Amino acid sequence: MSFESFGLHPDLMRAIAEVGYTSPTPIQSQAIPVVIEGKDVMGAAQTGTGKTAAFTLPILQRLMPHANSSASPARHPVRALILAPTRELADQISQNVTQYARHVPLRSTVVFGGVDMNPQTAALRSGIEILIATPGRLLDHVQQKTVSLSSVSVLVLDEADRMLDMGFLPDLQRIVNLLPKARQSLLFSATFSPEIRKLAKTFLDDHPVVIEVAARNAAAENVSQVVYVVDRAESKRAAVAHLVRSQGLRQVIVFTNTKIGASRLARELQREGIPADAIHGDKSQPERLATLERFKKGEVEVMVATDVAARGLDIAELPAVINFDLPYSPEDYVHRIGRTGRAGASGQAMSLMVAEDQRLLAEIEKMLRRSIPKESLRPQREPERAKSMPQEKRAPQDPIFSQPYQPKAADAVGQAPLVSGSTASAAPVKPAVSGRALPSGIRRAPRTVPALLGGKQKA
Ligand code: AMP
């Protein structure tokens, strides 16, 4: 299929050619004709599949009869409303809309929280046909009467699953009540959970066209996946630094499960001389956008991110992602690795795990319906002295590798202390050493891990 076959307006075709798209992605092939026809759509597709263009191009096409260059705001009512869960995704969609609409006199703007409302109000007052918004901030504008939604003829709920996860359902209901009943509605979600189906029943017409692009839950075919087993959580930072250095990664997102973890890891990597920064929900919007820009320019090489902050980030052909923590939900794993290998490029998804993560990994593998290759990351040299000692006198057996684990100064990050090796033997994972019972009356001295933890912290 080609873009020509959709019968898009020549000014849209010009923009498509200028951004360099030669052929539609699968979601575009399926969605564009259906949306042009005015049908409701329930689409299973995630960021990275080209879904933004899949709904934006046909919406622009449908709005073409309303395109005009009048200066009067009254001639530019909001006709299409695109709701997104996060500021970053909203901003990203807005940039795409601007790109695709560059040659047509249809105006768009984006509103999201965490920034001054006044410039948004000014943009809304000047009149815009396409409004991209996060739900909370949109309702703020509605309350202040700076926007009217009474002319909206197309509604898009993007990443609807995430909007539900983030508790936006009441806001969505309030917003939908403000829209005309006769409208086209499009809902996109990574998965069709029962909650999403319920949402679709409420917001879409009775027979939406269901579009599912080739089982993304099977995780992008062009992304190679590997799990690196490390001995304990404290080794993970060294492992990240090792992977970044040994593989010469210049643009990588590292995912953590917590905001605090993201900040801490970014700080520690910076201390190691790796240009890193963190992006998460506690950072202000300008800070997050500035970090993203620096990442895109290559000034920041490692961007440490939480799932919410990373949703919707559009970084073309990201070569690799690293899961510092395995995510709690397998869907998040698919989202994370979808950051790489985008629109046909190949990518690499590396995950770090410790023994305790076995359950999380099992859930991910169950959803993918395949196992992910495992390798060990372990100290390069086994201490000679330990080797010659009788087994019972050696340091406690490493829980994962069949050799004693003795962090040493040489293990310091930056000296490539870790080696990887294939580990059919790495699994099954046994309980951690720290949980072992000691003879009564003996208290375990806090174990200091000077090299891996920067010389101060206790394990
Ligand atoms: P999305 O899933 O909308 O976030 O898009 C992911 C990436 O794919 C973005 O960088 C788009 O610019 C790019 N993209 C979208 N459609 C195409 C296409 N037909 N050909 C090549 N790249 C595309």
mmCIF file of C-alpha atoms in Angstrom, residues 71-260:
data_model
loop_
_atom_site.group_PDB
_atom_site.id
_atom_site.type_symbol
_atom_site.label_atom_id
_atom_site.label_comp_id
_atom_site.label_asym_id
_atom_site.label_seq_id
_atom_site.Cartn_x
_atom_site.Cartn_y
_atom_site.Cartn_z
ATOM 1 C CA ALA A 71 -7.754 36.107 11.282
ATOM 2 C CA SER A 72 -11.068 35.842 13.100
ATOM 3 C CA PRO A 73 -10.985 33.364 16.025
ATOM 4 C CA ALA A 74 -14.636 32.566 15.342
ATOM 5 C CA ARG A 75 -13.564 30.962 12.054
ATOM 6 C CA HIS A 76 -11.272 28.577 13.941
ATOM 7 C CA PRO A 77 -13.307 26.660 16.522
ATOM 8 C CA VAL A 78 -11.854 23.509 18.080
ATOM 9 C CA ARG A 79 -12.926 20.711 15.740
ATOM 10 C CA ALA A 80 -10.589 17.889 16.750
ATOM 11 C CA LEU A 81 -9.647 17.098 20.345
ATOM 12 C CA ILE A 82 -6.742 14.739 21.024
ATOM 13 C CA LEU A 83 -6.342 13.640 24.645
ATOM 14 C CA ALA A 84 -3.108 12.134 25.895
ATOM 15 C CA PRO A 85 -2.081 10.973 29.374
ATOM 16 C CA THR A 86 1.251 12.761 29.717
ATOM 17 C CA ARG A 87 2.733 16.109 28.888
ATOM 18 C CA GLU A 88 5.455 14.492 26.846
ATOM 19 C CA LEU A 89 3.075 12.505 24.710
ATOM 20 C CA ALA A 90 0.828 15.543 24.224
ATOM 21 C CA ASP A 91 3.828 17.608 23.225
ATOM 22 C CA GLN A 92 5.022 14.908 20.860
ATOM 23 C CA ILE A 93 1.648 14.592 19.164
ATOM 24 C CA SER A 94 1.517 18.345 18.845
ATOM 25 C CA GLN A 95 4.888 18.414 17.099
ATOM 26 C CA ASN A 96 3.691 15.731 14.683
ATOM 27 C CA VAL A 97 0.448 17.573 13.963
ATOM 28 C CA THR A 98 2.411 20.745 13.260
ATOM 29 C CA GLN A 99 4.656 18.811 10.862
ATOM 30 C CA TYR A 100 1.837 17.168 8.939
ATOM 31 C CA ALA A 101 -0.264 20.363 8.828
ATOM 32 C CA ARG A 102 2.582 22.643 7.800
ATOM 33 C CA HIS A 103 1.085 23.393 4.368
ATOM 34 C CA VAL A 104 -2.566 23.637 5.331
ATOM 35 C CA PRO A 105 -4.284 26.542 7.077
ATOM 36 C CA LEU A 106 -5.486 24.459 10.010
ATOM 37 C CA ARG A 107 -4.180 25.564 13.366
ATOM 38 C CA SER A 108 -3.276 23.487 16.374
ATOM 39 C CA THR A 109 -2.026 23.951 19.892
ATOM 40 C CA VAL A 110 -1.219 21.851 22.918
ATOM 41 C CA VAL A 111 -2.200 22.389 26.557
ATOM 42 C CA PHE A 112 -0.811 20.459 29.516
ATOM 43 C CA GLY A 113 -0.231 21.046 33.193
ATOM 44 C CA GLY A 114 2.896 22.106 35.023
ATOM 45 C CA VAL A 115 3.405 25.236 32.933
ATOM 46 C CA ASP A 116 1.936 28.738 32.843
ATOM 47 C CA MET A 117 -1.640 28.787 31.563
ATOM 48 C CA ASN A 118 -1.443 32.245 30.024
ATOM 49 C CA PRO A 119 0.347 31.433 26.763
ATOM 50 C CA GLN A 120 -2.042 28.480 26.323
ATOM 51 C CA THR A 121 -5.003 30.786 26.899
ATOM 52 C CA ALA A 122 -3.686 33.215 24.308
ATOM 53 C CA ALA A 123 -3.308 30.403 21.754
ATOM 54 C CA LEU A 124 -6.807 29.101 22.484
ATOM 55 C CA ARG A 125 -8.321 32.585 22.216
ATOM 56 C CA SER A 126 -6.738 33.140 18.822
ATOM 57 C CA GLY A 127 -8.676 30.153 17.494
ATOM 58 C CA ILE A 128 -7.399 26.656 16.685
ATOM 59 C CA GLU A 129 -8.967 23.684 14.938
ATOM 60 C CA ILE A 130 -6.913 20.925 16.562
ATOM 61 C CA LEU A 131 -6.373 20.829 20.292
ATOM 62 C CA ILE A 132 -4.021 18.349 21.926
ATOM 63 C CA ALA A 133 -4.422 18.198 25.695
ATOM 64 C CA THR A 134 -3.887 16.319 28.907
ATOM 65 C CA PRO A 135 -7.251 15.898 30.641
ATOM 66 C CA GLY A 136 -6.595 17.878 33.831
ATOM 67 C CA ARG A 137 -5.317 21.009 32.173
ATOM 68 C CA LEU A 138 -8.053 20.907 29.572
ATOM 69 C CA LEU A 139 -10.640 20.955 32.365
ATOM 70 C CA ASP A 140 -8.829 23.913 33.950
ATOM 71 C CA HIS A 141 -9.281 25.789 30.676
ATOM 72 C CA VAL A 142 -12.904 24.706 30.422
ATOM 73 C CA GLN A 143 -13.502 26.025 33.921
ATOM 74 C CA GLN A 144 -11.891 29.338 33.063
ATOM 75 C CA LYS A 145 -13.972 29.464 29.901
ATOM 76 C CA THR A 146 -10.921 29.879 27.733
ATOM 77 C CA VAL A 147 -11.991 27.045 25.457
ATOM 78 C CA SER A 148 -15.246 25.802 23.994
ATOM 79 C CA LEU A 149 -15.631 22.190 22.943
ATOM 80 C CA SER A 150 -19.076 22.529 21.368
ATOM 81 C CA SER A 151 -17.767 22.263 17.778
ATOM 82 C CA VAL A 152 -15.614 19.164 18.296
ATOM 83 C CA SER A 153 -16.387 16.597 15.600
ATOM 84 C CA VAL A 154 -13.460 14.216 16.216
ATOM 85 C CA LEU A 155 -12.208 12.946 19.565
ATOM 86 C CA VAL A 156 -9.015 10.911 19.981
ATOM 87 C CA LEU A 157 -8.125 9.130 23.216
ATOM 88 C CA ASP A 158 -4.486 8.232 22.861
ATOM 89 C CA GLU A 159 -2.850 5.700 25.183
ATOM 90 C CA ALA A 160 -6.234 5.172 26.770
ATOM 91 C CA ASP A 161 -4.897 2.334 28.921
ATOM 92 C CA ARG A 162 -2.415 4.684 30.486
ATOM 93 C CA MET A 163 -5.073 7.310 31.059
ATOM 94 C CA LEU A 164 -7.068 4.761 33.038
ATOM 95 C CA ASP A 165 -3.946 3.681 34.949
ATOM 96 C CA MET A 166 -3.361 7.298 35.882
ATOM 97 C CA GLY A 167 -6.887 7.716 37.193
ATOM 98 C CA PHE A 168 -8.181 9.994 34.438
ATOM 99 C CA LEU A 169 -11.509 8.212 33.997
ATOM 100 C CA PRO A 170 -13.609 10.831 35.856
ATOM 101 C CA ASP A 171 -11.894 13.639 33.912
ATOM 102 C CA LEU A 172 -12.520 11.821 30.625
ATOM 103 C CA GLN A 173 -16.177 11.429 31.488
ATOM 104 C CA ARG A 174 -16.470 15.127 32.308
ATOM 105 C CA ILE A 175 -14.786 16.090 29.045
ATOM 106 C CA VAL A 176 -16.863 13.755 26.896
ATOM 107 C CA ASN A 177 -20.040 15.214 28.413
ATOM 108 C CA LEU A 178 -18.990 18.588 26.999
ATOM 109 C CA LEU A 179 -18.682 17.270 23.422
ATOM 110 C CA PRO A 180 -21.418 17.026 20.814
ATOM 111 C CA LYS A 181 -22.987 13.555 20.754
ATOM 112 C CA ALA A 182 -22.645 13.353 16.986
ATOM 113 C CA ARG A 183 -18.924 12.990 16.550
ATOM 114 C CA GLN A 184 -16.271 10.545 15.449
ATOM 115 C CA SER A 185 -14.263 8.910 18.253
ATOM 116 C CA LEU A 186 -10.963 7.080 18.040
ATOM 117 C CA LEU A 187 -9.452 5.177 20.915
ATOM 118 C CA PHE A 188 -5.899 3.876 20.944
ATOM 119 C CA SER A 189 -4.499 1.617 23.612
ATOM 120 C CA ALA A 190 -1.551 -0.740 23.928
ATOM 121 C CA THR A 191 -3.828 -3.545 25.048
ATOM 122 C CA PHE A 192 -7.542 -4.257 25.049
ATOM 123 C CA SER A 193 -8.070 -4.990 28.715
ATOM 124 C CA PRO A 194 -11.620 -5.428 30.043
ATOM 125 C CA GLU A 195 -11.476 -1.844 31.365
ATOM 126 C CA ILE A 196 -10.543 -0.531 27.932
ATOM 127 C CA ARG A 197 -13.400 -2.440 26.316
ATOM 128 C CA LYS A 198 -15.747 -0.908 28.856
ATOM 129 C CA LEU A 199 -14.370 2.555 28.103
ATOM 130 C CA ALA A 200 -14.825 1.917 24.378
ATOM 131 C CA LYS A 201 -18.447 0.941 24.965
ATOM 132 C CA THR A 202 -19.072 4.265 26.707
ATOM 133 C CA PHE A 203 -17.176 6.559 24.372
ATOM 134 C CA LEU A 204 -17.363 4.955 20.920
ATOM 135 C CA ASP A 205 -20.365 4.039 18.809
ATOM 136 C CA ASP A 206 -21.734 0.522 18.965
ATOM 137 C CA HIS A 207 -19.677 -0.871 16.139
ATOM 138 C CA PRO A 208 -16.224 0.653 16.083
ATOM 139 C CA VAL A 209 -13.746 -0.703 13.577
ATOM 140 C CA VAL A 210 -11.242 -2.706 15.585
ATOM 141 C CA ILE A 211 -7.684 -2.458 14.356
ATOM 142 C CA GLU A 212 -4.867 -4.454 15.853
ATOM 143 C CA VAL A 213 -1.429 -4.217 14.390
ATOM 144 C CA ALA A 214 0.620 -7.384 14.289
ATOM 145 C CA ALA A 215 0.688 -8.541 17.853
ATOM 146 C CA ARG A 216 2.903 -5.929 19.370
ATOM 147 C CA ASN A 217 2.567 -7.850 22.579
ATOM 148 C CA ALA A 218 4.866 -10.335 20.961
ATOM 149 C CA ALA A 219 7.311 -7.412 21.231
ATOM 150 C CA ALA A 220 8.875 -5.835 18.217
ATOM 151 C CA GLU A 221 10.442 -8.468 15.986
ATOM 152 C CA ASN A 222 13.339 -6.226 15.178
ATOM 153 C CA VAL A 223 14.337 -5.722 18.821
ATOM 154 C CA SER A 224 16.877 -8.147 20.197
ATOM 155 C CA GLN A 225 16.257 -8.870 23.859
ATOM 156 C CA VAL A 226 18.556 -10.115 26.555
ATOM 157 C CA VAL A 227 18.404 -10.368 30.332
ATOM 158 C CA TYR A 228 21.627 -9.868 32.260
ATOM 159 C CA VAL A 229 21.612 -11.601 35.591
ATOM 160 C CA VAL A 230 23.549 -9.727 38.268
ATOM 161 C CA ASP A 231 24.302 -10.980 41.735
ATOM 162 C CA ARG A 232 22.490 -8.284 43.648
ATOM 163 C CA ALA A 233 20.739 -4.984 43.261
ATOM 164 C CA GLU A 234 23.833 -3.007 44.255
ATOM 165 C CA SER A 235 25.666 -4.331 41.213
ATOM 166 C CA LYS A 236 23.180 -2.895 38.782
ATOM 167 C CA ARG A 237 24.665 0.562 38.523
ATOM 168 C CA ALA A 238 28.051 -0.915 37.680
ATOM 169 C CA ALA A 239 26.329 -3.146 35.155
ATOM 170 C CA VAL A 240 24.654 -0.173 33.436
ATOM 171 C CA ALA A 241 27.938 1.703 33.242
ATOM 172 C CA HIS A 242 29.629 -1.411 31.916
ATOM 173 C CA LEU A 243 27.008 -1.977 29.218
ATOM 174 C CA VAL A 244 27.078 1.664 28.155
ATOM 175 C CA ARG A 245 30.857 1.682 27.917
ATOM 176 C CA SER A 246 31.528 -1.762 26.540
ATOM 177 C CA GLN A 247 28.882 -1.425 23.847
ATOM 178 C CA GLY A 248 29.708 2.192 23.073
ATOM 179 C CA LEU A 249 26.089 3.246 23.604
ATOM 180 C CA ARG A 250 25.627 6.911 22.816
ATOM 181 C CA GLN A 251 21.866 7.192 23.150
ATOM 182 C CA VAL A 252 20.131 4.933 25.583
ATOM 183 C CA ILE A 253 17.111 5.165 27.860
ATOM 184 C CA VAL A 254 17.496 3.368 31.169
ATOM 185 C CA PHE A 255 14.206 2.560 32.875
ATOM 186 C CA THR A 256 13.751 2.503 36.616
ATOM 187 C CA ASN A 257 10.602 1.715 38.558
ATOM 188 C CA THR A 258 10.842 4.696 40.882
ATOM 189 C CA LYS A 259 11.458 8.413 40.564
ATOM 190 C CA ILE A 260 13.996 8.331 43.383
#
